[in-house]
Short mmCIF file of C-alpha atoms in Angstrom, two decimals:
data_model
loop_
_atom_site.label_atom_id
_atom_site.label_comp_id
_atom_site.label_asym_id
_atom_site.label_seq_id
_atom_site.Cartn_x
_atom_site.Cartn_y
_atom_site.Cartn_z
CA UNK A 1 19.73 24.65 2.71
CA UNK A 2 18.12 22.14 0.18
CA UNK A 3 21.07 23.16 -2.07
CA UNK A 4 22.09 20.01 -4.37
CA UNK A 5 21.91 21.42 -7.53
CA UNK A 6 24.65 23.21 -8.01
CA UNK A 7 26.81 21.12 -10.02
CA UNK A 8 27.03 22.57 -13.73
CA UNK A 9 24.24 20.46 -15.42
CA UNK A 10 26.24 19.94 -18.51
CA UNK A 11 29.71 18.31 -16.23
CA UNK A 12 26.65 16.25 -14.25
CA UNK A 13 25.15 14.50 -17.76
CA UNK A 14 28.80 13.50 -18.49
CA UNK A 15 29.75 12.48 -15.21
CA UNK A 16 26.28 10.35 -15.48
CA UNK A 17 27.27 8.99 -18.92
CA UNK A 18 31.04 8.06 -17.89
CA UNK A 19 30.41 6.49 -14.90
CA UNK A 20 28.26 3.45 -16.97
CA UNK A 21 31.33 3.13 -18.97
CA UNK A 22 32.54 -0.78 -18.17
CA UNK A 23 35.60 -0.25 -15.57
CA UNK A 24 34.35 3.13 -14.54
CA UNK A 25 32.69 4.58 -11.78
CA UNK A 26 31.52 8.20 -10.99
CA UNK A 27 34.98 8.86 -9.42
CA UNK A 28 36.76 7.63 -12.45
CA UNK A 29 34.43 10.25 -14.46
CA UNK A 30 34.58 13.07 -11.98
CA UNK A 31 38.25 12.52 -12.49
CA UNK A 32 37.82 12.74 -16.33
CA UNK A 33 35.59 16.43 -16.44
CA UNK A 34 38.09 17.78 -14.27
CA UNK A 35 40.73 16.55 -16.32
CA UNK A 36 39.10 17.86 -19.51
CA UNK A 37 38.28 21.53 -18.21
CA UNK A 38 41.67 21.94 -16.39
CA UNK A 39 43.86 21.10 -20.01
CA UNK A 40 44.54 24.04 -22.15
CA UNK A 41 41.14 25.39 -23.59
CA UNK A 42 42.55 24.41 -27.39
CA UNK A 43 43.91 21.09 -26.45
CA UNK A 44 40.71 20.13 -24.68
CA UNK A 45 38.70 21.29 -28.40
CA UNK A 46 41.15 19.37 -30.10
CA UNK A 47 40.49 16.71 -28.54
CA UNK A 48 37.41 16.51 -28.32
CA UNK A 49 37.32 16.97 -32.04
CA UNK A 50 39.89 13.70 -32.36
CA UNK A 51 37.03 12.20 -30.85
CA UNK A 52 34.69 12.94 -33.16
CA UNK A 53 36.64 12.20 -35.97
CA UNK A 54 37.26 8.55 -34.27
CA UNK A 55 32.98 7.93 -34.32
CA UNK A 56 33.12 9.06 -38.17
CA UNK A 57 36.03 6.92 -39.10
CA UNK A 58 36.78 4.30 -36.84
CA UNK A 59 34.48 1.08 -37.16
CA UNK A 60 34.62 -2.80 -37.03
CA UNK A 61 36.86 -4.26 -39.79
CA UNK A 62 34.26 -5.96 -41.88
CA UNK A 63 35.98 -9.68 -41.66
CA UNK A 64 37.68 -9.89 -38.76
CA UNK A 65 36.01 -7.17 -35.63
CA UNK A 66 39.37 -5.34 -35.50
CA UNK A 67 38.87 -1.75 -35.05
CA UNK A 68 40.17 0.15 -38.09
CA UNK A 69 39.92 3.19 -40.60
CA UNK A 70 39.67 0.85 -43.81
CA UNK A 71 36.32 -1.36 -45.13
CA UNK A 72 38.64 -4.21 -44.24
CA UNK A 73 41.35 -3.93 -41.93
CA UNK A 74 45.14 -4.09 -42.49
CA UNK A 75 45.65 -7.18 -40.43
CA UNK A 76 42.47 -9.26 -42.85
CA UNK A 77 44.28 -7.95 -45.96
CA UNK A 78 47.63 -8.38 -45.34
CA UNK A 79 49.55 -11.46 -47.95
CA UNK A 80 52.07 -12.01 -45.53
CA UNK A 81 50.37 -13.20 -42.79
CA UNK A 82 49.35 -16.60 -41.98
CA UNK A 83 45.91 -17.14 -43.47
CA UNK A 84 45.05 -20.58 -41.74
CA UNK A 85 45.50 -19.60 -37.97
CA UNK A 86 42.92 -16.92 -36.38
CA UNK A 87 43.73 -15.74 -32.97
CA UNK A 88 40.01 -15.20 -31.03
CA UNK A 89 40.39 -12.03 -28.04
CA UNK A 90 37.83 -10.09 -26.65
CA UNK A 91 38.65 -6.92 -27.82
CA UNK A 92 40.83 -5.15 -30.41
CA UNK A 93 42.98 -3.66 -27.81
CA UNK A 94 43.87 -7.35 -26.91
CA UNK A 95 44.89 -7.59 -30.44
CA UNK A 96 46.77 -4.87 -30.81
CA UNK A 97 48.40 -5.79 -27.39
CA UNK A 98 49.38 -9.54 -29.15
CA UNK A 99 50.66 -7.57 -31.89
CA UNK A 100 53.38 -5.89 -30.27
CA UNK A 101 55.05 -9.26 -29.02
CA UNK A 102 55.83 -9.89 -32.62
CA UNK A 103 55.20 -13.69 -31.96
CA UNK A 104 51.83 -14.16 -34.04
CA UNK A 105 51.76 -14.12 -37.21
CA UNK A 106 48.04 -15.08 -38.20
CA UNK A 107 44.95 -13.84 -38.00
CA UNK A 108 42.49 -11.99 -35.39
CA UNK A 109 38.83 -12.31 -34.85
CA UNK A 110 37.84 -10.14 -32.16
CA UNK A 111 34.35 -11.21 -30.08
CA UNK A 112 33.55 -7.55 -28.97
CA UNK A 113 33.21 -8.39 -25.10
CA UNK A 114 32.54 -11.93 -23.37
CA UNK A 115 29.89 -14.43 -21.87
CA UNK A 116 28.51 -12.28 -19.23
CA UNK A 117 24.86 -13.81 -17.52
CA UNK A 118 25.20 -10.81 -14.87
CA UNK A 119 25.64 -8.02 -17.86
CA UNK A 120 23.54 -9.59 -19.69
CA UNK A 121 25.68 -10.54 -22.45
CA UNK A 122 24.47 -13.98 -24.05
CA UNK A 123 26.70 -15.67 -26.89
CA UNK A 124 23.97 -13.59 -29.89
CA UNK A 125 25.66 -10.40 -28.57
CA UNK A 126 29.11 -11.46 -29.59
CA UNK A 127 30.97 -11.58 -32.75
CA UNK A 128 30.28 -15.70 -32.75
CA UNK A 129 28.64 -16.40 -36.03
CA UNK A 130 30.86 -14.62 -38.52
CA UNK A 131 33.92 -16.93 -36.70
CA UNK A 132 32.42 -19.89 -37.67
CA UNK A 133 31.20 -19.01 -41.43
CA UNK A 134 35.54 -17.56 -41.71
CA UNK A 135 36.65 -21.04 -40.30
CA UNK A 136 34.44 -22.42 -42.74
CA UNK A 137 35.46 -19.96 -45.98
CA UNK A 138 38.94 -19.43 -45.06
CA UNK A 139 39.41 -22.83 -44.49
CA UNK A 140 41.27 -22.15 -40.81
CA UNK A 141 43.84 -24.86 -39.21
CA UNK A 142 43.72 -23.75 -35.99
CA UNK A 143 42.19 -21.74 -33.77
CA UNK A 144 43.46 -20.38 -30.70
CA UNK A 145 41.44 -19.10 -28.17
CA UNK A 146 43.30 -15.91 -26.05
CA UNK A 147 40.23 -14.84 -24.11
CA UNK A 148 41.44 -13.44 -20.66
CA UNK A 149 42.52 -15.99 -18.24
CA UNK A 150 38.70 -14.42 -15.94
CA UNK A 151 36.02 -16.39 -15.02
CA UNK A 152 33.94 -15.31 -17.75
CA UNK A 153 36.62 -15.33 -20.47
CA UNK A 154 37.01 -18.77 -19.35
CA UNK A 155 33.69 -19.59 -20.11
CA UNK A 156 33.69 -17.86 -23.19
CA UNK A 157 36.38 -20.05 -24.27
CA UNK A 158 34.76 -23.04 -23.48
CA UNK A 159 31.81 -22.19 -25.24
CA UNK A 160 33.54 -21.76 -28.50
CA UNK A 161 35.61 -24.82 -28.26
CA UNK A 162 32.20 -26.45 -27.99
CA UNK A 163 30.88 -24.97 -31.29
CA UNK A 164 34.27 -26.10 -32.87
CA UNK A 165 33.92 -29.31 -31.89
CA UNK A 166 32.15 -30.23 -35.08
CA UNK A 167 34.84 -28.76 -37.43
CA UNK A 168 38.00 -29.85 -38.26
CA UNK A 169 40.05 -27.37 -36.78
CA UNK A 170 42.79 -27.74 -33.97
CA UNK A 171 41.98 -25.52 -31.27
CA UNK A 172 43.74 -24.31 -28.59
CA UNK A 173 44.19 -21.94 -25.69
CA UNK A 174 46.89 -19.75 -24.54
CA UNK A 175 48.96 -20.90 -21.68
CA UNK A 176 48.89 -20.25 -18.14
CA UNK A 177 51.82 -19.73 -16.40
CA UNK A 178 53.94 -18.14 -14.27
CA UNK A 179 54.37 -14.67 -15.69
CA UNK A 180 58.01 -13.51 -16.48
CA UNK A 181 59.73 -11.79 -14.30
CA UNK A 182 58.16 -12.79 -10.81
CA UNK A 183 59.58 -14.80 -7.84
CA UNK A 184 56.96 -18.44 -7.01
CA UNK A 185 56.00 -16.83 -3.66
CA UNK A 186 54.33 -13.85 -5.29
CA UNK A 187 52.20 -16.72 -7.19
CA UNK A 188 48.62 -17.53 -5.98
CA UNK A 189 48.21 -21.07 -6.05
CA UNK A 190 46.06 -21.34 -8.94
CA UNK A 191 48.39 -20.29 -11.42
CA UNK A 192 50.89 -22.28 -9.87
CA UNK A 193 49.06 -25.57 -10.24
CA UNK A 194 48.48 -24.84 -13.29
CA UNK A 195 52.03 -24.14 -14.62
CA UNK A 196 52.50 -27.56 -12.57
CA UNK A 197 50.35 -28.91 -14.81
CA UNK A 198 51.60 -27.61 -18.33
CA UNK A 199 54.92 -28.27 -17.04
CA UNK A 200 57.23 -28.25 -20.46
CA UNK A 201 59.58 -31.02 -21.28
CA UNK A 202 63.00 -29.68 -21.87
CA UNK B 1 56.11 -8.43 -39.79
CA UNK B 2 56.86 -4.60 -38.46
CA UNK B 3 53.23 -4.22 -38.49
CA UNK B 4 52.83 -2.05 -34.88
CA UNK B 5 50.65 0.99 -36.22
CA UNK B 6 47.54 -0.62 -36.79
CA UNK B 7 45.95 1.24 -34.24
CA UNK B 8 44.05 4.13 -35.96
CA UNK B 9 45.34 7.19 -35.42
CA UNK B 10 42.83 8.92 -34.15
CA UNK B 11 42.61 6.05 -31.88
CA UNK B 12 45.95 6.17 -30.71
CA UNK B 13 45.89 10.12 -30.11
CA UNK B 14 42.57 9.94 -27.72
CA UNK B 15 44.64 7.22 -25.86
CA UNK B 16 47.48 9.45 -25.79
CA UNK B 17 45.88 12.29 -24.14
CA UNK B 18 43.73 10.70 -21.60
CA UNK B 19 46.83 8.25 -20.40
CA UNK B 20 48.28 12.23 -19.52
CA UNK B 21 44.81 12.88 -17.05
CA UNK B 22 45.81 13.12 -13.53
CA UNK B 23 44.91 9.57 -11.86
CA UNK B 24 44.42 8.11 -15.43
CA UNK B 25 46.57 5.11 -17.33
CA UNK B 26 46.79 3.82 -20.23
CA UNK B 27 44.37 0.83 -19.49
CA UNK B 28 41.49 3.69 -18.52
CA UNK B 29 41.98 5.53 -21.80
CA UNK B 30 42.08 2.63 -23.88
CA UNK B 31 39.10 1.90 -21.89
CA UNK B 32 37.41 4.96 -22.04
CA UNK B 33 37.62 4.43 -26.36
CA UNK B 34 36.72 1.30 -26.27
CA UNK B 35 33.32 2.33 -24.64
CA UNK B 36 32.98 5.37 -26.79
CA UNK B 37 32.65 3.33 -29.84
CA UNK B 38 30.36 0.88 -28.72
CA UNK B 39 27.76 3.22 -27.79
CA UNK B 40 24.76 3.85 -29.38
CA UNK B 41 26.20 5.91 -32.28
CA UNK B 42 23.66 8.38 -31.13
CA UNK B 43 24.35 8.44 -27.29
CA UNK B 44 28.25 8.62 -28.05
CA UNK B 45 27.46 12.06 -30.71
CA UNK B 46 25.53 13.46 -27.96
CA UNK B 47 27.87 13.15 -25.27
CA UNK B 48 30.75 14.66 -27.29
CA UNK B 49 28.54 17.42 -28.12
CA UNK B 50 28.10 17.84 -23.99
CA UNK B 51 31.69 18.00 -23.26
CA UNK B 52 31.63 20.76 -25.95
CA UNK B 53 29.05 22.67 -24.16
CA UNK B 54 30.95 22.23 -20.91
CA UNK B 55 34.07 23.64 -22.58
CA UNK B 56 31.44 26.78 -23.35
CA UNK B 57 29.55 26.93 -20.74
CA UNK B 58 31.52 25.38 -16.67
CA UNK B 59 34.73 28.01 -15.98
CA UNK B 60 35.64 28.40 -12.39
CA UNK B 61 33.51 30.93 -10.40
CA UNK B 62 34.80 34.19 -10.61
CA UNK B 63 35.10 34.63 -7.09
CA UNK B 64 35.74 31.03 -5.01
CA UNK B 65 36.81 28.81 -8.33
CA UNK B 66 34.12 26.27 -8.05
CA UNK B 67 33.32 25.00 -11.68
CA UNK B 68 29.45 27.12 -12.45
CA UNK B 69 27.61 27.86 -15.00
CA UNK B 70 27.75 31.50 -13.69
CA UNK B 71 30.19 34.34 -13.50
CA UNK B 72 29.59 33.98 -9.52
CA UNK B 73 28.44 30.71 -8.37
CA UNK B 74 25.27 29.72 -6.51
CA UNK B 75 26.61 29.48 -2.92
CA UNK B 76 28.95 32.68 -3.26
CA UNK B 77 25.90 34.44 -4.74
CA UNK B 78 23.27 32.74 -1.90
CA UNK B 79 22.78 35.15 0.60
CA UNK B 80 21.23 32.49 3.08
CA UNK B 81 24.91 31.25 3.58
CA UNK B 82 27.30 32.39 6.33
CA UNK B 83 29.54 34.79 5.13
CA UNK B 84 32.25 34.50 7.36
CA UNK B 85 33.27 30.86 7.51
CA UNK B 86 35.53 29.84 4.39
CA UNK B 87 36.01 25.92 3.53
CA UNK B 88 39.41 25.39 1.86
CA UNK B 89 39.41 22.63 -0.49
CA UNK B 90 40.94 21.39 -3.40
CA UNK B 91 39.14 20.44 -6.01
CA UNK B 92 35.17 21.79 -6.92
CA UNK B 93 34.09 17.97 -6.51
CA UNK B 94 35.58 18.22 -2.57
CA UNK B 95 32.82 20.83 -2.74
CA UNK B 96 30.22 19.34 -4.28
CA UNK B 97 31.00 16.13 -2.25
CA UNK B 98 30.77 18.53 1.28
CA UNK B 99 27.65 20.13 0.13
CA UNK B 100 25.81 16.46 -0.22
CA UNK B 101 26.47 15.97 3.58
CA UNK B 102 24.24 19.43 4.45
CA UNK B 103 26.15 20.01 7.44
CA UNK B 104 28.01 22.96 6.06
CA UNK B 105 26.25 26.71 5.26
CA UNK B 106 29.15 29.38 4.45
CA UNK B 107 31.34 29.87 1.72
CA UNK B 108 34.21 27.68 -0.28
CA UNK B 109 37.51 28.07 -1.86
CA UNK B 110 38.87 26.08 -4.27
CA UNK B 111 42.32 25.85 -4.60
CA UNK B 112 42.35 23.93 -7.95
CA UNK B 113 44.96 21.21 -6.64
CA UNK B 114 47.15 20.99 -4.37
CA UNK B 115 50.98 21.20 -3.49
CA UNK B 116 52.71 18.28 -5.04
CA UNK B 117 57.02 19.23 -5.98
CA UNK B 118 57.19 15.93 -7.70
CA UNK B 119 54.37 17.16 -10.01
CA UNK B 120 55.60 20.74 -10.18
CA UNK B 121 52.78 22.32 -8.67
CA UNK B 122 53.96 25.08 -6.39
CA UNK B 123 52.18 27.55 -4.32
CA UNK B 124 51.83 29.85 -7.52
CA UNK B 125 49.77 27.55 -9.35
CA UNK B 126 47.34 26.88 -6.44
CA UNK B 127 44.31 29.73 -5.70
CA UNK B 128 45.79 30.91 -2.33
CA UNK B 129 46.49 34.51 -3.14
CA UNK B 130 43.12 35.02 -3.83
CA UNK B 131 41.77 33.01 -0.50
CA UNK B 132 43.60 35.90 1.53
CA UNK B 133 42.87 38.28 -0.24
CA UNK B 134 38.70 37.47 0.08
CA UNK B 135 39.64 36.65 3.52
CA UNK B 136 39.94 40.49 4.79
CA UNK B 137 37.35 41.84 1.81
CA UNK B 138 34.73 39.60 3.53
CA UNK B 139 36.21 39.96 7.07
CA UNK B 140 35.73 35.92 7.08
CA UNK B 141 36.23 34.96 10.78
CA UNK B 142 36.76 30.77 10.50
CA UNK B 143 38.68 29.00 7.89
CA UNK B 144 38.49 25.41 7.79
CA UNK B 145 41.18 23.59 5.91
CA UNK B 146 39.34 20.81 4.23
CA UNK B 147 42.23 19.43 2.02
CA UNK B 148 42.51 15.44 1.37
CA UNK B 149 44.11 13.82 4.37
CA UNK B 150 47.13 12.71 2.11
CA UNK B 151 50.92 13.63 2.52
CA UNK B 152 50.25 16.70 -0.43
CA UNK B 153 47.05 17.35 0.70
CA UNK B 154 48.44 17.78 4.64
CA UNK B 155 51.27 19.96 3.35
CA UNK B 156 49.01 22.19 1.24
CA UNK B 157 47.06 22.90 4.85
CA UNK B 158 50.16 23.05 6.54
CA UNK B 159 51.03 25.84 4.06
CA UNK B 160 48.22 28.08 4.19
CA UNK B 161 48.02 27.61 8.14
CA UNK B 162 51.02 29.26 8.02
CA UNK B 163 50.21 31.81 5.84
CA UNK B 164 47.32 32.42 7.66
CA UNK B 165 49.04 32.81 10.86
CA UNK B 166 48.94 36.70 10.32
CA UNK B 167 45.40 37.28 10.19
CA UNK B 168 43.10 37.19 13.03
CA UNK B 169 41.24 33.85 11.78
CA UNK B 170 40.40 30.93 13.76
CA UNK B 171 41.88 27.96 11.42
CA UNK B 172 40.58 24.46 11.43
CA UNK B 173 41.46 21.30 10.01
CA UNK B 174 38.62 18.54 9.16
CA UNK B 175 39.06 16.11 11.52
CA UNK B 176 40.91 12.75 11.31
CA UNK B 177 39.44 9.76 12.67
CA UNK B 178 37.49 6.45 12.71
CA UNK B 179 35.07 6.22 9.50
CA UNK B 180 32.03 5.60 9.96
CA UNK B 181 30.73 1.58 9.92
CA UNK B 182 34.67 0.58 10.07
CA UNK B 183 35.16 -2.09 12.56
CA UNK B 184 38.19 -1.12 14.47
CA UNK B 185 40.52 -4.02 13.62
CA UNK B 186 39.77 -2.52 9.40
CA UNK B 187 41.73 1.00 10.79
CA UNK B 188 44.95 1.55 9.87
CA UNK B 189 47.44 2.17 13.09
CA UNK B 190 48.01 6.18 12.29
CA UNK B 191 44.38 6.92 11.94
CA UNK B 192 43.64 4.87 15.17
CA UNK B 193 46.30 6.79 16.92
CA UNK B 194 44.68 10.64 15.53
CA UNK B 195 41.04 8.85 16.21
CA UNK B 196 42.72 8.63 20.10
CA UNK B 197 44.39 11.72 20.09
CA UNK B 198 41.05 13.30 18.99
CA UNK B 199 38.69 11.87 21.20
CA UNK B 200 35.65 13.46 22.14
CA UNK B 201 34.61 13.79 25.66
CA UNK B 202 30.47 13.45 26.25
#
């Protein structure tokens, strides 16, 4: 019985692709082939085709990082929005996650990942330089800085502000806090300090 | 500002579908995009082109339902195996997983899921009328019911036991116990009570 072969070579190579997806593992991708054979043979095409069509037409907006169909996205060339503020995030989906709070009415400049040593992900691998030649050209206010509130977003942030240090801009970070909605003893202590800390004066 | 489509849409429809995979969220499909398009361009063409061939190629074996390349599948069509043991499980991976330990040599059936009302998934969409039916065609003496240990996946077992009742099988269930390289004070109460209820004289 030296039988280990006999998983379908074509579900194994995307099983082995998926599972080096960032936030997956091979039961996460397991989960996804099964997923994909058991839907409806045309929906399972069509989707597949939808993902095609995504590689061909969705890219980085050319200013900003924000994923998007256009040369330039509609965020970078929209009149109404406040062209002296740029909001720095991680990744588009943070964006697009700011966007539906309706509270921001700037721009975005999206880093494509974070400061990771362990990844290998130095500051050249992220969207750095273009910020700094915009902040320059655009002549930007502020910046504020809504890298996750994660170790490494941390440091990300603190590695920009150190770059901006040499420009006039203000920058700043987005708050920690106590999230809405929860009682203080679900709180760990960290987060609890800090909205301590950034107590606001009412 | 009502800007809240400037997602692409092809975007937004890949997130849409995958968000519906069984055991998938939102999060995991945004995910899953997000490391799609930062691929190698390449890599991410070839991999769509794989699920594809899957699509083609992986169906459920004609005769147990484990996903092959092949109208039968390499165990049902091994003649090296024991013919007359069946191993219930649900999904192919249970399979695959099962045939990685090498401590199992007959035959498998896959069920394709398993009981869940709050899902909708009845006994009609499960593989069970086939299972008795191969049961007396290959005059299969043992059936061992190797369904997850969870509340669907002990009702599914519970169901076929049943069912099975009528034939002249000997039924099994995998058994329940202490993992191995758990300490025991790491075991939750129920399995410690089945580990005790279990034990093994030697």
């Amino acid at each position: 019985m030296e039988n280990k072969d006999i998983i379908p070579i074509t579900l194994k190579k995307i099983i082995d692709d998926i599972s080096q997806f960032q936030g997956y593992g091979e039961k996460s991708a397991q989960r996804f082939t099964v997923n994909l054979l058991k839907m409806p043979r045309g929906e399972a095409i069509e989707l597949i085709r939808t993902m095609n069509k995504m590689l061909e037409t969705v890219h980085p907006c050319k200013e900003c990082g924000l994923y998007t169909e256009k040369e330039i996205c509609d965020i970078c060339s929209d009149d109404k929005r406040n062209r002296s503020v740029i909001c720095v995030v991680e990744e588009s989906f943070d964006a697009f996650t700011i966007e539906k709070t309706q509270v921001f009415n700037g721009l975005y400049h999206i880093l494509g990942g974070r400061l990771s040593p362990l990844e290998g992900i130095t500051a050249e691998d992220l969207n750095i330089k273009k910020l700094l030649e915009r902040i320059d050209r655009l002549n930007i206010k502020e910046v504020i800085l809504a890298t996750n509130p994660t170790v490494e977003g941390e440091a990300t942030a603190n590695y920009i502000h150190t770059l901006l240090k040499k420009k006039t801009v203000v920058v700043s970070r987005i708050a920690y806090g106590i999230p809405f909605g929860t009682v203080l003893e679900n709180v760990d202590e960290y987060t609890l300090s800090k909205a301590l800390e950034n107590k606001i004066k009412l």
